[in-house]
Coordinates of C-alpha atoms in Angstrom, one line a residue:
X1 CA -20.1 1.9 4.4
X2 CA -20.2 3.5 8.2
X3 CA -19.2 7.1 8.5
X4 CA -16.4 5.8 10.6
X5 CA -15.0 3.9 7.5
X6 CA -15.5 7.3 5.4
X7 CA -13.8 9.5 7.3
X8 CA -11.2 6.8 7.8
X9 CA -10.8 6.7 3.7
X10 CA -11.0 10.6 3.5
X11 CA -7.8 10.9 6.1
X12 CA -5.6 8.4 4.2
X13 CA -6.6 10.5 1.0
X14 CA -5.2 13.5 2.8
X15 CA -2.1 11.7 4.7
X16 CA -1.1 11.1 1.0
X17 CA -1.0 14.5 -0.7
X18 CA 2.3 16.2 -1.2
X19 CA 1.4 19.6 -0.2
X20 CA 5.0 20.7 -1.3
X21 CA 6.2 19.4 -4.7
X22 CA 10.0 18.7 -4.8
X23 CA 10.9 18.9 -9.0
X24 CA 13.8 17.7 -10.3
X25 CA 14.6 18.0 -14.9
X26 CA 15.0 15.2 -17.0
X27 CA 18.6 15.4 -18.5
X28 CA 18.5 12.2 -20.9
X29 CA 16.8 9.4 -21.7
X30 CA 18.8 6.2 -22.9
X31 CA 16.5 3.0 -23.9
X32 CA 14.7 2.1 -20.9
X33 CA 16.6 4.6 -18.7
X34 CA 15.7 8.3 -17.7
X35 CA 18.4 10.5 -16.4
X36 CA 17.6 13.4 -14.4
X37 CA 19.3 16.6 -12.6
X38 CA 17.3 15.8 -9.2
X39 CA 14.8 15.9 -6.7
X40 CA 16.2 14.2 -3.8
X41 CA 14.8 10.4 -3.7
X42 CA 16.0 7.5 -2.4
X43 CA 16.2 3.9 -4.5
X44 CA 13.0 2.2 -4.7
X45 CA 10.7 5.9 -4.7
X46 CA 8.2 6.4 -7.2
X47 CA 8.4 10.1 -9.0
X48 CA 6.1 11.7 -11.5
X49 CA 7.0 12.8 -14.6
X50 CA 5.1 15.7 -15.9
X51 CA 4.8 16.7 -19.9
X52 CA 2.6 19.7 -20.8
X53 CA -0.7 18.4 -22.3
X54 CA -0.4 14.8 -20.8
X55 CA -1.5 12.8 -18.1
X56 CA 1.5 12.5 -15.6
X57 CA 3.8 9.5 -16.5
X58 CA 5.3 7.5 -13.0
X59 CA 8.8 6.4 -12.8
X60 CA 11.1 4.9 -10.2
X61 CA 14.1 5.5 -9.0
X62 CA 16.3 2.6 -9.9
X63 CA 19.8 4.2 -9.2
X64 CA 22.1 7.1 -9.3
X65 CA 24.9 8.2 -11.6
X66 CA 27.6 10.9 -10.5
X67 CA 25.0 13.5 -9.2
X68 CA 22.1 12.5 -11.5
X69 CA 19.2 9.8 -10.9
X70 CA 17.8 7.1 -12.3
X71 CA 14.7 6.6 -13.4
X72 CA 12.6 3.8 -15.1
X73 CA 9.3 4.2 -16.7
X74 CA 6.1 2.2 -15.2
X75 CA 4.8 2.8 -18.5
X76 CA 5.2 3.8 -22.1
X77 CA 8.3 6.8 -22.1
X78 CA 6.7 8.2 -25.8
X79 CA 6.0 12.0 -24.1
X80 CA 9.3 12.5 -22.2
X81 CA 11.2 15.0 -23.3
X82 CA 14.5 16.9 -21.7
X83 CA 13.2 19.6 -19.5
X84 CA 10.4 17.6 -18.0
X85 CA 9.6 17.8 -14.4
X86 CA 10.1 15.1 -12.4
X87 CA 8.4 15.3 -8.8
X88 CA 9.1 13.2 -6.3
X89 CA 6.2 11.5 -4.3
X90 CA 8.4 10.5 -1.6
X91 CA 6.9 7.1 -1.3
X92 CA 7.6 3.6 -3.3
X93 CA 4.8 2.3 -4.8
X94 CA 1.9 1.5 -2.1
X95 CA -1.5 -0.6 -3.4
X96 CA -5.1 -0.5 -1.8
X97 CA -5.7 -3.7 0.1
X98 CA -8.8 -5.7 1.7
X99 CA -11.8 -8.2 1.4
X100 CA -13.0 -6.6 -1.4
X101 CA -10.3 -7.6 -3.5
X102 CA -11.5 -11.0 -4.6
X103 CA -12.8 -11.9 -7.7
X104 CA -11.0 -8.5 -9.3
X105 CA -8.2 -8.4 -12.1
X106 CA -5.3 -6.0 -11.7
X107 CA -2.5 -4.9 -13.7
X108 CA 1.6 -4.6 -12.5
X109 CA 0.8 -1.5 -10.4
X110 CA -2.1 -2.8 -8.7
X111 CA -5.1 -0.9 -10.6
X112 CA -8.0 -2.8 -11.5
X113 CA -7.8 -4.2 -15.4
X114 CA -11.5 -5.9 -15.2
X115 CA -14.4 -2.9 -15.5
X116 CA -15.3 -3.6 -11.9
X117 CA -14.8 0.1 -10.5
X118 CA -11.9 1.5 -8.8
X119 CA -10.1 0.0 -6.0
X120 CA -11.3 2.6 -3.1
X121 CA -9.6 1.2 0.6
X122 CA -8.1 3.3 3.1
X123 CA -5.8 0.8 3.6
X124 CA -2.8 0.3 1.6
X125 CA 0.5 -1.9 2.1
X126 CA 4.0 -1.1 -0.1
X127 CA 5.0 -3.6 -2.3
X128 CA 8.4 -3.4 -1.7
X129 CA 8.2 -5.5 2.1
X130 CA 10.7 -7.4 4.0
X131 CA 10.8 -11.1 4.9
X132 CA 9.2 -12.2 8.0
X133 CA 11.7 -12.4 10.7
X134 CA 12.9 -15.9 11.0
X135 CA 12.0 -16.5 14.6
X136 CA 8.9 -15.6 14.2
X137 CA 8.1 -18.4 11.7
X138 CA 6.1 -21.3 12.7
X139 CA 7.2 -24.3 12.1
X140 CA 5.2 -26.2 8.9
X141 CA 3.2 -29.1 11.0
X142 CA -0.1 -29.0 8.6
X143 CA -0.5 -30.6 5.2
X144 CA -2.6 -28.8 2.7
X145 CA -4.7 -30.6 0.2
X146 CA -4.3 -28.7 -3.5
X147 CA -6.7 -31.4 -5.1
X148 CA -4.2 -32.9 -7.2
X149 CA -3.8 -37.0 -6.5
X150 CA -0.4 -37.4 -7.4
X151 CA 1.0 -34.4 -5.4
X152 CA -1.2 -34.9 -2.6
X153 CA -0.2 -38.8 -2.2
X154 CA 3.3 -38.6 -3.0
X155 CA 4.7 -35.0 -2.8
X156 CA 2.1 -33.7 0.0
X157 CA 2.3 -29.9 0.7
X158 CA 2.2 -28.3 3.9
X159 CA 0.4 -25.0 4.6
X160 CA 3.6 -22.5 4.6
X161 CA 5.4 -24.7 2.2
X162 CA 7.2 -23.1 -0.8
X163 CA 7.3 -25.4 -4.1
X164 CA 8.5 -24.8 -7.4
X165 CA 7.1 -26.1 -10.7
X166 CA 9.8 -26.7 -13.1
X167 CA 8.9 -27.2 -17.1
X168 CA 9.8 -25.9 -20.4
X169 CA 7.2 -24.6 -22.5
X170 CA 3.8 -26.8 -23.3
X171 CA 3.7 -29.2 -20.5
X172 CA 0.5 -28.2 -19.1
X173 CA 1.9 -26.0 -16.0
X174 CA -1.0 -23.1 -16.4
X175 CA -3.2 -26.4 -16.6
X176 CA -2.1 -27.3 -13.6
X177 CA -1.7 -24.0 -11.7
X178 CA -5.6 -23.8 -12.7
X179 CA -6.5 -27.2 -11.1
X180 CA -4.8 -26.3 -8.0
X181 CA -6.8 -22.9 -8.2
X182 CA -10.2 -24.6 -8.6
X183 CA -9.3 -28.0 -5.7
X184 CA -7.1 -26.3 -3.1
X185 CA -8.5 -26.2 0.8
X186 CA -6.9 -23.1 1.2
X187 CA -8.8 -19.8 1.8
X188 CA -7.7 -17.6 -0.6
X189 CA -5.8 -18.1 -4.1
X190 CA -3.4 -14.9 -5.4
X191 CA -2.5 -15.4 -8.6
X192 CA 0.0 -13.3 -10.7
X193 CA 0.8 -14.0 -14.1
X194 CA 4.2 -12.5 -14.7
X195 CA 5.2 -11.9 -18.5
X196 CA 2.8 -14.2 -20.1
X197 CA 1.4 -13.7 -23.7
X198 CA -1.5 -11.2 -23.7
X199 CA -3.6 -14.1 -25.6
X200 CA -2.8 -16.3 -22.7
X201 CA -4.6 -14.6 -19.5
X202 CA -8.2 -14.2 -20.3
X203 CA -7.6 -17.8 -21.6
X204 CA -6.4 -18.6 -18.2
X205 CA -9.0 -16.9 -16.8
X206 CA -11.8 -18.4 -18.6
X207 CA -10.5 -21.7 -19.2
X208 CA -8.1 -23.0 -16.6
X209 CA -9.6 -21.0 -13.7
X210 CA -13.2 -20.6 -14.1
X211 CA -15.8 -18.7 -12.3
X212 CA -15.6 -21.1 -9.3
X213 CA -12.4 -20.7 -8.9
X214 CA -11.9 -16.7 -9.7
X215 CA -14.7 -15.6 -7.2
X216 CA -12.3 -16.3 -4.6
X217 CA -8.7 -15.5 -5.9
X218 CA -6.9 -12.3 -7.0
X219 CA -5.4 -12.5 -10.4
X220 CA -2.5 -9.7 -10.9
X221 CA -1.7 -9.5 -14.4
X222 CA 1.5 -8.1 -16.1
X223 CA 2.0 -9.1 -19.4
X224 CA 5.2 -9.7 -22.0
X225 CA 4.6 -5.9 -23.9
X226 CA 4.9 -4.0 -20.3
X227 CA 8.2 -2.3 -19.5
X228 CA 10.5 -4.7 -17.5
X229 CA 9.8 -2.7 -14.0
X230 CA 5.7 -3.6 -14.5
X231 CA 6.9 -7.2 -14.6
X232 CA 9.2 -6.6 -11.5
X233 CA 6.2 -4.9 -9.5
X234 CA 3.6 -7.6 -10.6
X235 CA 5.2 -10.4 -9.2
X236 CA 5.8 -8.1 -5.8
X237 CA 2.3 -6.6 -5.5
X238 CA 0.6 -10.1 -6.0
X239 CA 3.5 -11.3 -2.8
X240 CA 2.0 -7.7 -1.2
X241 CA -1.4 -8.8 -1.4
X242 CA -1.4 -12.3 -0.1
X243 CA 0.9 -11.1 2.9
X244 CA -2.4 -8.6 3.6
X245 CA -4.6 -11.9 4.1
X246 CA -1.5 -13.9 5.7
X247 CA -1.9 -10.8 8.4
X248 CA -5.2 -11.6 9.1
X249 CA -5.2 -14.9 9.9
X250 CA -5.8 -16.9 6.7
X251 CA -4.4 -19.7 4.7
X252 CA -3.1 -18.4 1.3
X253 CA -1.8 -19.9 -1.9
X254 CA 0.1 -17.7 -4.2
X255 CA 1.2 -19.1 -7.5
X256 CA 3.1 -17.0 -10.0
X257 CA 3.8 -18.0 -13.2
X258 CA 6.5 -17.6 -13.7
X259 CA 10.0 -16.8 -11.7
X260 CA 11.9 -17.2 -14.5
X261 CA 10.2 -13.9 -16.4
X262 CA 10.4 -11.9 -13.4
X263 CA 14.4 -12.6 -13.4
X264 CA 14.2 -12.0 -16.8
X265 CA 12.7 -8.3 -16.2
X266 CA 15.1 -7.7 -13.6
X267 CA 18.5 -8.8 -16.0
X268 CA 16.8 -6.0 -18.1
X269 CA 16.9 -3.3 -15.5
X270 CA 20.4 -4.2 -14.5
X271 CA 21.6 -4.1 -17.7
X272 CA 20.2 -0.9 -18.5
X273 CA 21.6 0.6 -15.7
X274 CA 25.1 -0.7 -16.0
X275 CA 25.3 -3.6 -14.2
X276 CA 28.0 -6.2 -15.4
X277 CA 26.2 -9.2 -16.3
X278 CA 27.8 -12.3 -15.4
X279 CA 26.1 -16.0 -15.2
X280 CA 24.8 -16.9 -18.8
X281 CA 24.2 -12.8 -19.0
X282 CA 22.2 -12.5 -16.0
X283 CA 23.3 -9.7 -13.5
X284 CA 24.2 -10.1 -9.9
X285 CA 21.0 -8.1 -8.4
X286 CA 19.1 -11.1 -10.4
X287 CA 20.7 -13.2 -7.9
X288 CA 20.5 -10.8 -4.7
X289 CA 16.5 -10.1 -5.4
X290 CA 15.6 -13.9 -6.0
X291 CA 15.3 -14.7 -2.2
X292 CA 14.1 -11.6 -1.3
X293 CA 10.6 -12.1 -2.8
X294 CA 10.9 -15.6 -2.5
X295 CA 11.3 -15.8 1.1
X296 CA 8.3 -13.3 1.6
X297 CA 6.3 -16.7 1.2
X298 CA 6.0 -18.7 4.1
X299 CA 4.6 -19.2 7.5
X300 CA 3.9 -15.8 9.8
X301 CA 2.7 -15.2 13.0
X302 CA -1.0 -16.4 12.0
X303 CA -1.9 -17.2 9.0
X304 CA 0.1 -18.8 5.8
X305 CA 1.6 -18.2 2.2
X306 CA 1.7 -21.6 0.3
X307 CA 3.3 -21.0 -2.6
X308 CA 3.7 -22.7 -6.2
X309 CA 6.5 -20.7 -8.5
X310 CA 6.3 -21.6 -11.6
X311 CA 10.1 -21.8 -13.4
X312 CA 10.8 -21.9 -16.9
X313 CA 13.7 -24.7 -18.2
X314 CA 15.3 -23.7 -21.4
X315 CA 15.5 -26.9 -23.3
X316 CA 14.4 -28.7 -20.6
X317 CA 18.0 -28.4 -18.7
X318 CA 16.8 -28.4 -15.0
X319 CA 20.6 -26.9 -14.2
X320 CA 20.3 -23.5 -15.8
X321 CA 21.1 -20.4 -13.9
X322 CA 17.4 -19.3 -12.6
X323 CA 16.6 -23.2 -12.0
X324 CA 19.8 -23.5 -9.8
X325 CA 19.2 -21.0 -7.6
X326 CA 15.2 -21.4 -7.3
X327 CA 15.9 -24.8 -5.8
X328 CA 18.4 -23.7 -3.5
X329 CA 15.7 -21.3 -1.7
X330 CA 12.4 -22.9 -1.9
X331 CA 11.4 -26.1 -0.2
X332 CA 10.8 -28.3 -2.4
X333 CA 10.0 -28.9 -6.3
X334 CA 8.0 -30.5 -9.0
X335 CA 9.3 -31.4 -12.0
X336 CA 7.0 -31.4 -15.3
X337 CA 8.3 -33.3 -17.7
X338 CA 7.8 -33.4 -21.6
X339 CA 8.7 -37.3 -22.1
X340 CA 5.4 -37.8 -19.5
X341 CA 3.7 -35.1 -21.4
X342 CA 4.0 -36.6 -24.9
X343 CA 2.1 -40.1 -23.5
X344 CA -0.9 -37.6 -22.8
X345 CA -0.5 -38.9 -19.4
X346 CA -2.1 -36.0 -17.2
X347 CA -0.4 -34.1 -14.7
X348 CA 3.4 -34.6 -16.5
X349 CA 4.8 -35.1 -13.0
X350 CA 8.1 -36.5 -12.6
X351 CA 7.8 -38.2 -9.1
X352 CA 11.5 -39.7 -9.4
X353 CA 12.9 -36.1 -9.9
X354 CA 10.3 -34.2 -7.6
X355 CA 10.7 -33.8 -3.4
X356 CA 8.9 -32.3 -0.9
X357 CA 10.9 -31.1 1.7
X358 CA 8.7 -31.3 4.6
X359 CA 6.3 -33.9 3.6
X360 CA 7.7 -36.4 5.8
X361 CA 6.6 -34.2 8.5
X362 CA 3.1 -33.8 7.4
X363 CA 2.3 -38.3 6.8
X364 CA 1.7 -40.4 8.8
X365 CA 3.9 -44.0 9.1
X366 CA 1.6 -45.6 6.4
X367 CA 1.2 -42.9 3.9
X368 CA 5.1 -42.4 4.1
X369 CA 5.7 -45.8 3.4
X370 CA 3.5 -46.6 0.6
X371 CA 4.4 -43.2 -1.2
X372 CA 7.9 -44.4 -0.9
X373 CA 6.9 -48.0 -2.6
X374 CA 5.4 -46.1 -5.5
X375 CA 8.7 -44.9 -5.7
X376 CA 10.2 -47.4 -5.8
X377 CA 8.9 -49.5 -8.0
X378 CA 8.8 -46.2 -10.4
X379 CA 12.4 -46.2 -10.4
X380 CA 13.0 -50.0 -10.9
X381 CA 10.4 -49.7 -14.0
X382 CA 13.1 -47.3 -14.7
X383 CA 15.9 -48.2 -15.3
X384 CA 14.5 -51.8 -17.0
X385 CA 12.5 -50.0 -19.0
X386 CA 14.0 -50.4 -22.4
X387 CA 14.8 -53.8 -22.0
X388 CA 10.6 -54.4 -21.1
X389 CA 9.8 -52.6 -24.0
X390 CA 12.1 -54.6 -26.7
X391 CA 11.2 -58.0 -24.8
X392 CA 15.0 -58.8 -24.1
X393 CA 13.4 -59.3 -20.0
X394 CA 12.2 -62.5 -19.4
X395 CA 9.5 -62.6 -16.5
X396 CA 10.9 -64.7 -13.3
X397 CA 14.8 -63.4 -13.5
X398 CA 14.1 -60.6 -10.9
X399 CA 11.7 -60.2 -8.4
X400 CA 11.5 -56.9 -8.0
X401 CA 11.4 -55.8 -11.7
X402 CA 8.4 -58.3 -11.6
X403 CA 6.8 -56.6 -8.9
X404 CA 7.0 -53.4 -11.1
X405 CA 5.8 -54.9 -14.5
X406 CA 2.2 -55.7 -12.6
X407 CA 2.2 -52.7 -10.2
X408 CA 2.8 -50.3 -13.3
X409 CA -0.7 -49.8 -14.9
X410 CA -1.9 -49.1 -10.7
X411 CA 1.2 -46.4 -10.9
X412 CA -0.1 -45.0 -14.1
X413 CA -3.9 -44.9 -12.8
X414 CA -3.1 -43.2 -10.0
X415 CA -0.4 -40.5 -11.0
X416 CA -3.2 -39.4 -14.1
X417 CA -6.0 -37.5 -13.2
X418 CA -8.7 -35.6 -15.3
X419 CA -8.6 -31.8 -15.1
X420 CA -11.8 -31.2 -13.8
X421 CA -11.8 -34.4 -11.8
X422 CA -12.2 -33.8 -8.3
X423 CA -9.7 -35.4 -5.7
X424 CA -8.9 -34.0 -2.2
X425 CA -6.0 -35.2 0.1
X426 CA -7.8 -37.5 2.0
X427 CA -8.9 -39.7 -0.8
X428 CA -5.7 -39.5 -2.4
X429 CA -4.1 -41.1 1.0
X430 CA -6.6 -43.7 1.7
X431 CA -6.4 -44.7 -2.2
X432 CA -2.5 -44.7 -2.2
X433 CA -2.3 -46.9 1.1
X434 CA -5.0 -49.2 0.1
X435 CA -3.0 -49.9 -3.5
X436 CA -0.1 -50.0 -2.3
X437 CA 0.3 -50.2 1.8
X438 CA 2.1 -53.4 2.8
X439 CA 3.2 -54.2 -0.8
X440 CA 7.1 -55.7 -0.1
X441 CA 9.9 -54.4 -2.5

């Protein structure tokens, strides 16, 4: 490190101390909620709370009652007690950003989880960000290959692109979202891992991600035991950190799995601070913070956030509240579906219910129309399908359902792929338009 970078770290050490503490008293604390009599803070700040003979405990400011404030914890609330100071820090919650973020493990708050050392940058950027202005957007004109066949040949992603994976539980999304990790042509993977089971991350990690593909991604973790507002900040410090590379010019993916727990957090928070709840007893800030971090994804100025969003389908109803509005903002989705899943056919994709938004913006004449053959032929296979499978259809009495009885077994070859086979997108085009260009349906 040059001694221009060390005095560089040493000022932002000293443009962050309070040199005057502003203390407010902790006047109650209901479930997840902590009431107190002051300091001045606005929504969003993060504030210490102090107990004699204990390490500090942060809080943030999540509303105000009458003339009081409140707070939630952004951990465990065991040592508060009424009396307690509460100091405001005057800041929301800011995390250390740069290079030397790859290959490391953080928690909700952006601290390092992994044994690798502390997280010392003189840079930071706050988690809580706005959108990119709209005009200054580019336009989505470059596909990216993510190394899966079946998205790449018939659902192609463009760099910028938004996409959500919908499934219930045990159709082999984290599977997937590890493939994509490991194949993708992108420069950077952020990963954040929003409410999963604490058995189920360094299984990721080890398993589904690997060391090829952790040495160049950043994996924020916030699991299920964490207060809700860890969950909340998880899901925005891993958006935080791949807007840092998106600044600088590179081509990011972001997946976070999943969308569905991060609403889930927030319902909490609005129901412990008294907000009404209202669509299948999620609360109307559910709904209002949705396409806020959602639309932080995207195109900027130089470089890109592609971006897979993993959403959770109770009983595998694709119309439930989160589902609904998730499809409304994003551009595009990719359904995972248990029927597929049960044939141990290998990524579950749906292509009849999936889209891609922009992809016929990204193809060229040729790869748009043999996707679209593979389609349709899919969806004649369809809706025949039962009568194939009891024999009642006789071979010769349609044409096109003929055409789909022998193209089938090509369908299901090229839809399957290993998970640790390799595919990028242009062998996925050249195979799709060579099996299926100029075929007549």
């Amino acid at each position: 490190m040059s001694s221009q970078e060390k005095l560089e770290k040493y000022l932002g050490r000293l443009n962050r101390i309070r040199t005057i503490k502003v203390n407010g008293k902790v006047t109650k604390v209901i479930g997840l909620t902590i009431e107190s009599r002051g300091p001045v803070a606005t929504v969003g700040d993060v504030c210490q709370i102090e107990s004699p003979g204990v390490e500090p405990i942060l809080a943030e400011v999540v509303g105000f009652r009458e003339n009081n404030v409140l707070l939630m914890p952004l951990s465990d609330l065991g040592s508060i007690g009424p009396g307690h100071d509460v100091v405001a820090t005057g800041n929301s919650l800011q995390i250390p950003v740069g290079p030397h973020l790859l290959g490391r493990i953080l928690d909700g708050l952006g601290q390092p989880i992994d044994g690798k050392g502390p997280l010392d940058s003189p840079n930071t950027y706050s988690a809580m960000r706005q959108p990119p202005h709209p005009l200054t957007r580019k336009r989505i004109e470059e596909p990216l290959s993510v190394g899966v066949r079946c998205i790449d040949g018939l659902l192609t992603v463009g760099r910028g692109q938004r996409v959500g994976l919908f499934a219930g539980s045990g159709v082999g999304k984290s599977t997937l979202l590890g493939m994509i990790a490991r194949n993708t042509s992108a420069d950077i993977n952020v990963i954040a891992l929003i409410g999963e089971r604490g058995r189920e991350v360094r299984e990721f990690i080890e398993k589904d991600l690997g060391e090829e593909g952790l040495s160049r991604s950043v994996l924020v973790v916030a699991t299920s035991d964490q207060p809700p507002l860890v969950r909340i900040k998880g899901a925005l410090v891993a958006t935080a950190i791949a807007e840092y590379f998106r600044d600088h010019g590179q081509d990011v993916v972001l997946m976070m799995d999943s969308v569905t727990r991060f609403a889930m957090a927030q319902r909490e928070v609005g129901l412990a601070i008294g907000e009404p709840p209202t669509t299948r007893g999620y609360t109307p800030s559910v709904f209002a913070t949705l396409p806020k971090l959602l639309e932080r994804a995207g195109t900027g100025e130089t470089g890109t956030i592609t971006a897979f969003y993993t959403v959770l389908v109770d009983g595998d109803d694709m119309n439930e509240p989160i589902a609904d509005a998730a499809r409304g903002i994003l551009d595009g989705h990719i359904v995972l579906s248990r029927q597929i899943a049960n044939r141990g056919h290998f990524p579950s994709i749906d292509v009849l219910a999936s889209v891609s938004r922009v992809m016929n913006d990204l193809v060229s004449p040729e790869h748009k129309g043999a996707a679209g053959v593979v389609k349709k032929l899919s969806s004649i296979y369809k809706d025949s399908e039962d009568l194939i499978n009891i024999g009642a259809y006789q071979r010769g009495n349609n044409v096109q359902i003929d055409k789909a009885i022998m193209h089938q077994p090509a369908i299901q070859r090229f839809t399957a792929q290993d998970v640790h086979e390799h595919s990028d997108l242009e062998s996925a085009r050249n195979a799709l338009i060579e099996t299926f260009g100029g075929i007549e349906v």
